[in-house]
């Protein structure tokens, strides 16, 4: 008989955001007249900008004509988009990449989950804590995380990011094979300075450690001293794979497009220690086997974000969300709550009042204020006592949510 992959059975029954959606839907069924404001799930609310929709219309027209129709595209992505990425996202920051080092995807969530296929199941992993759940869950599925005991996986090195250390992760005392970093951070909304990021690159170079660097929210950085890419750090090309997404940058959560950077000089060793293998070559092979490429229409849409009009329109949308974040940050602070993030990221990490657990506060917010947040425990042990709020809502919803919270607190 066919045998199940029993590592899947180690996972909690529900993915964090699916669990929240289930509870919210149940509440709506029992309270059909309630006006629930969802500030929990990081989905966008502003429409696609005109430059993007115009590009998509043109691409659809091309697909409807024999002369310009396209079938299967290159698994790595069309060169027009890869060249635009290099020219606009990296060269202005002094980073030189070859377009062949860019792999277009359907969003960074897929690639951050799939990338761990390139390395052995028994590699050790380290994660900043709290952390985006996909990093952990995808490693559980392959058998790398070990067993879950008291909210911790036995084979995972947790690197706490807490109020006490200013949410700056400390270099682990023991060597770790793979490190996951996400900056600006989801869920805390905090960032690393260039000097702090240098410490991680130096650690990786010294210890032959691989860094998976998720830069999905780099477009929200406001501080000129905060790095947008790990490749701004000398030597990072030898140790890091970087992930980007247009989901929150340009509102592509329903369009699906992103990209992953795998430098050609990045290698990993074999078990006998005699060879170094190019991870670029392995990822290329993996994509050719398991991925048929992102749609032509989505890639033309992503290309449009780099036009003069597209850049301006995308910045306007980002400014809208960051203005939401400021409104929420100021209001929550005025309520006497401790709030982190919201300055260089669209997430606010809020310490719950009176020592409440995040799950308990989530329930109070839902039942008493009709507001959805995300309990911090869902992001890892160090999330206990916090909730995450997103700034992706409509302006009037964000303002109304703050009025409701002020009455509740």
C-alpha atoms as one frame of an Amber mdcrd trajectory, in Angstrom:
protein
   0.000   0.000   0.000   1.008   3.626  -0.392   2.427   5.111   2.806   1.793
   8.686   3.860   4.600  11.156   4.532   4.232  11.070   8.296   6.101  14.349
   8.744   2.905  16.085   7.607   1.137  14.526  10.574   3.402  16.453  12.946
   1.958  19.772  11.775  -0.808  21.470  13.764  -4.181  20.807  12.163  -4.521
  24.278  10.664  -2.144  26.766   9.086  -2.161  29.904  11.281  -4.094  32.162
   8.931  -6.542  29.407   7.980  -7.291  28.903  11.673  -7.974  32.602  12.139
 -10.204  32.710   9.059 -12.193  29.754  10.406 -12.810  31.511  13.738 -13.721
  34.797  12.063 -16.143  33.080   9.674 -17.796  31.283  12.579 -18.219  34.615
  14.356 -19.760  36.191  11.255 -22.253  33.353  10.920 -23.403  33.792  14.523
 -23.318  37.623  14.232 -24.556  38.272  10.675 -25.090  42.010  11.255 -21.634
  42.653  12.737 -19.308  44.967  10.811 -16.027  43.100  11.251 -12.831  44.991
  10.370 -10.029  42.635   9.392  -6.571  43.929  10.312  -5.176  40.453  10.831
  -4.419  38.946   7.435  -1.815  40.801   5.381  -3.929  41.086   2.228  -4.028
  44.349   0.276  -7.155  46.436  -0.316  -6.087  49.109  -2.814  -6.705  48.355
  -6.520  -3.930  47.680  -8.996  -2.397  50.880 -10.309  -3.296  52.052 -13.857
   0.146  51.287 -15.299  -0.261  47.666 -14.254  -3.820  47.191 -15.501  -2.961
  48.874 -18.825  -0.023  46.458 -19.249  -2.259  43.499 -18.457  -4.847  44.609
 -21.021  -2.141  44.837 -23.670  -0.805  41.425 -22.710  -4.283  39.886 -22.910
  -4.732  41.398 -26.372  -1.403  39.861 -27.418  -2.563  36.475 -26.190  -5.683
  36.843 -28.331  -3.801  37.309 -31.613  -2.017  34.526 -33.492   1.010  36.703
 -34.252   1.690  37.605 -30.607   0.265  34.582 -28.760   2.614  32.885 -26.285
   2.434  29.368 -24.919   4.931  27.978 -22.443   7.366  30.652 -21.373  10.852
  30.134 -19.917  10.636  28.490 -16.478  13.078  31.078 -15.143  10.986  34.004
 -16.387  10.980  36.251 -19.443  14.164  38.199 -19.973  12.308  41.526 -20.246
  11.314  41.270 -16.569  14.590  39.843 -15.302  16.516  42.680 -16.947  14.112
  45.252 -15.511  14.637  43.801 -12.029  18.417  44.026 -12.281  18.262  47.566
 -13.670  15.778  48.953 -11.149  16.005  46.930  -7.939  19.749  46.297  -7.733
  21.958  48.516  -9.896  20.807  51.742  -8.165  22.053  50.205  -4.894  25.426
  49.268  -6.337  24.538  45.581  -6.660  25.563  43.843  -9.870  23.594  40.750
 -10.788  23.311  38.811 -13.992  19.695  38.462 -15.208  20.234  34.697 -15.267
  20.546  34.828 -11.461  16.931  36.040 -11.247  14.169  33.404 -11.188  10.621
  34.687 -11.637   8.072  32.968  -9.394   4.395  33.130  -8.482   5.299  34.835
  -5.205   7.892  34.505  -2.472   5.725  32.242  -0.292   6.136  29.389  -2.782
   9.866  29.794  -3.175  10.656  30.254   0.522   8.874  26.954   1.062  10.347
  25.125  -1.916  13.945  26.333  -1.638  14.719  23.957   1.219  14.516  21.067
  -1.271  18.055  21.979  -2.360  19.643  20.947   0.925  19.691  17.698   2.893
  16.897  16.872   5.313  19.372  16.673   8.214  20.745  20.205   7.914  20.207
  22.254  11.062  18.116  25.414  10.753  17.961  28.607  12.757  15.038  31.021
  12.735  14.442  34.411  14.234  11.531  34.143  16.645   8.756  35.215  16.085
   8.773  34.137  12.449   6.610  33.749   9.333   5.082  30.236   9.743   5.914
  28.994   6.225   9.619  28.780   7.059   9.005  26.316   9.880   6.107  24.381
   8.360   7.913  23.645   5.089  10.837  22.202   7.048   8.479  20.108   9.146
   7.073  18.618   5.945  10.470  17.337   4.839  11.414  16.022   8.298  14.028
  18.623   9.178  12.322  20.267  12.161  12.120  17.279  14.492   9.300  16.992
  17.041   7.025  19.654  18.483   7.295  20.024  22.239   5.851  22.965  24.184
   5.538  25.147  21.038   9.132  24.445  19.961  10.521  22.084  17.336  13.355
  19.967  18.656  15.725  20.425  15.687  15.189  24.168  15.240  17.458  26.797
  16.785  15.227  29.659  17.912  16.802  33.126  17.947  14.559  35.332  20.086
  13.642  38.834  18.919  12.090  40.459  21.946  11.454  43.796  23.586  14.458
  43.144  25.814  16.944  42.919  22.910  15.226  45.581  20.809  14.023  42.904
  18.397  17.577  42.508  17.091  18.495  38.804  16.805  21.750  37.720  18.399
  24.237  35.555  16.538  23.726  31.937  17.709  26.373  30.491  19.986  26.603
  27.251  18.049  26.981  26.738  14.316  23.785  26.424  12.251  23.660  25.171
   8.641  20.772  27.355   7.435  19.503  30.680   8.779  16.164  32.288   7.868
  16.066  36.092   7.981  13.098  38.273   6.999  13.604  42.052   6.884  11.655
  44.242   7.172  10.315  41.608   9.508   7.019  39.827   9.358   5.438  39.859
  11.935   7.215  42.468  14.094   7.678  45.158  11.423  11.221  45.783  12.690
  14.393  46.130  10.605  18.133  45.474  10.712  20.739  48.158  10.147  23.514
  47.550   7.668  26.022  46.957  10.483  23.713  44.371  12.072  23.208  42.588
   8.751  26.982  42.543   8.229  27.299  40.428  11.388  25.073  37.756   9.849
  26.956  37.715   6.554  30.247  37.468   8.446  28.845  34.613  10.526  27.694
  32.794   7.386  31.053  33.238   5.649  32.961  32.027   8.709  30.718  29.028
   9.399  29.798  28.004   5.835  26.165  28.780   6.637  23.434  29.369   4.064
  21.112  32.370   4.549  17.570  32.428   3.173  16.769  36.144   3.128  13.136
  37.185   2.639  12.949  40.797   1.421   9.239  40.773   0.557   8.634  44.114
   2.300  11.746  46.048   1.288   9.694  48.583  -0.730   8.210  49.858   2.539
  11.558  50.948   3.969  11.539  54.677   4.713  14.885  55.033   6.504  17.750
  55.551   4.018  20.171  53.709   6.329  18.211  50.431   6.242  19.440  47.960
   3.580  16.903  46.831   0.982  18.906  43.753  -0.027  21.371  41.475   1.719
  23.576  41.853  -1.363  24.366  45.381  -0.216  26.696  43.585   2.189  30.071
  42.498   0.800  30.374  38.722   0.539  26.632  38.038   0.694  26.583  36.609
  -2.835  28.591  33.654  -1.511  26.157  32.778   1.262  22.633  34.100   0.577
  19.522  33.450  -1.495  17.082  36.367  -1.557  13.298  36.371  -2.102  11.132
  39.225  -3.400   7.423  39.635  -4.051   5.127  42.055  -5.870   2.214  41.004
  -3.637   2.474  43.797  -1.078   4.681  46.082  -3.195   2.203  46.443  -6.070
  -0.913  44.684  -4.805  -0.293  41.395  -6.626  -1.780  39.097  -3.966  -4.360
  38.002  -6.543  -2.078  38.277  -9.594   0.857  36.232  -8.245   4.368  37.262
  -9.194   7.680  37.513  -7.394  11.299  36.520  -7.863  14.196  34.729  -6.218
  17.872  35.595  -6.554  20.333  32.690  -6.570  23.899  33.943  -7.205  26.133
  31.737  -9.326  28.966  31.678  -6.805  26.705  30.289  -4.061  27.577  26.662
  -3.296  26.912  23.918  -0.763  29.057  20.937   0.139  28.641  17.207  -0.382
  28.587  14.713   2.493  32.151  13.608   1.842  33.354  17.189   1.973  35.178
  16.861  -1.338  32.937  18.861  -3.654  31.105  22.181  -3.754  27.870  22.193
  -5.749  26.319  25.249  -7.387  22.903  25.957  -5.866  22.115  28.101  -8.894
  22.459  25.032 -11.094  20.299  22.937  -8.759  17.554  25.554  -8.534  17.583
  25.928 -12.316  17.138  22.163 -12.620  14.433  22.105  -9.984  12.435  24.885
 -11.661  12.682  23.248 -15.080  11.290  20.044 -13.576   8.565  21.327 -11.256
   7.542  24.752 -12.544   6.153  25.902 -15.885   6.788  29.554 -15.241   4.734
  32.547 -14.137   2.091  33.679 -16.622   3.099  36.095 -19.380   0.318  38.463
 -18.320   1.568  38.602 -14.721   5.137  39.224 -15.854   4.082  42.096 -18.120
   2.168  43.498 -15.149   5.285  43.277 -12.973   7.398  44.905 -15.691   4.992
  47.873 -15.701   5.854  48.654 -12.069   9.298  49.745 -13.295   8.017  52.329
 -15.799   8.061  55.994 -14.789   4.299  56.000 -14.270   4.346  52.619 -12.566
   7.016  53.625 -10.049   5.076  56.726  -9.061   1.781  54.889  -8.764   3.270
  52.053  -6.711   4.902  54.583  -4.374   1.539  56.295  -3.947  -0.044  52.996
  -2.890   2.784  52.239  -0.475   2.434  55.738   0.972  -1.282  55.101   1.508
  -0.566  51.990   3.559   2.258  53.637   5.484  -0.032  56.563   6.320  -2.436
  53.951   7.686   0.420  52.567   9.762   1.193  55.991  11.213  -2.459  56.622
  12.080  -2.622  53.287  13.844   0.769  53.670  15.552  -0.127  57.099  16.948
  -3.579  55.970  18.084  -2.342  52.796  19.772   0.470  54.669  21.506  -2.038
  57.257  22.747  -4.006  54.375  24.295  -0.921  53.532  26.364  -0.004  50.418
  24.400   3.561  49.521  23.461   3.852  49.355  19.684   6.737  48.252  17.478
   7.138  48.311  13.703   4.941  50.458  11.503   7.860  52.729  10.551   9.586
  50.778   7.779   6.985  48.055   7.344   3.187  47.740   7.066   2.966  45.654
  10.257   2.493  46.792  13.842   3.552  44.494  16.663   1.450  45.400  19.691
   2.103  44.277  23.249  -1.136  43.131  24.835  -2.305  44.997  27.928  -2.310
  43.506  31.425  -0.231  40.480  30.417  -2.984  38.972  28.269  -2.022  36.183
  25.901  -2.217  37.041  22.220  -4.959  34.452  21.667  -7.068  35.836  24.505
  -6.646  39.402  23.239  -7.537  38.237  19.716 -10.838  36.889  21.073 -11.542
  40.090  23.007 -10.867  42.189  19.921 -13.142  40.008  17.778 -16.051  39.684
  20.211 -15.938  43.115  21.864 -14.689  45.387  19.077 -15.382  43.397  15.890
 -11.718  43.713  14.910  -9.506  40.892  13.627  -5.842  40.793  14.646  -3.318
  37.932  14.608  -2.203  36.419  17.941   1.560  36.556  18.303   1.849  32.971
  19.541   1.056  31.822  16.019   4.435  33.165  14.918   6.497  31.334  17.527
   7.245  31.164  21.269   8.551  34.740  21.472   5.257  36.011  20.071   3.518
  35.288  23.380   1.864  38.440  24.714   1.678  40.271  21.367  -0.683  40.642
  18.426   0.063  41.699  14.874  -1.990  44.352  13.113  -1.631  45.149   9.421
  -1.919  48.546   7.744  -3.378  47.100   4.538  -6.971  48.039   5.301  -9.057
  50.841   3.871  -8.320  54.194   5.552 -11.799  54.529   7.024 -11.590  50.983
   8.414  -8.239  51.657  10.080  -9.591  54.836  11.664 -12.794  53.163  12.826
 -10.809  50.242  14.241  -8.721  52.631  16.323 -11.872  54.315  17.676 -13.277
  50.921  18.651 -10.051  49.873  20.338  -9.870  53.127  22.279 -13.311  52.356
  23.731 -12.271  48.792  24.551  -8.843  49.359  26.126
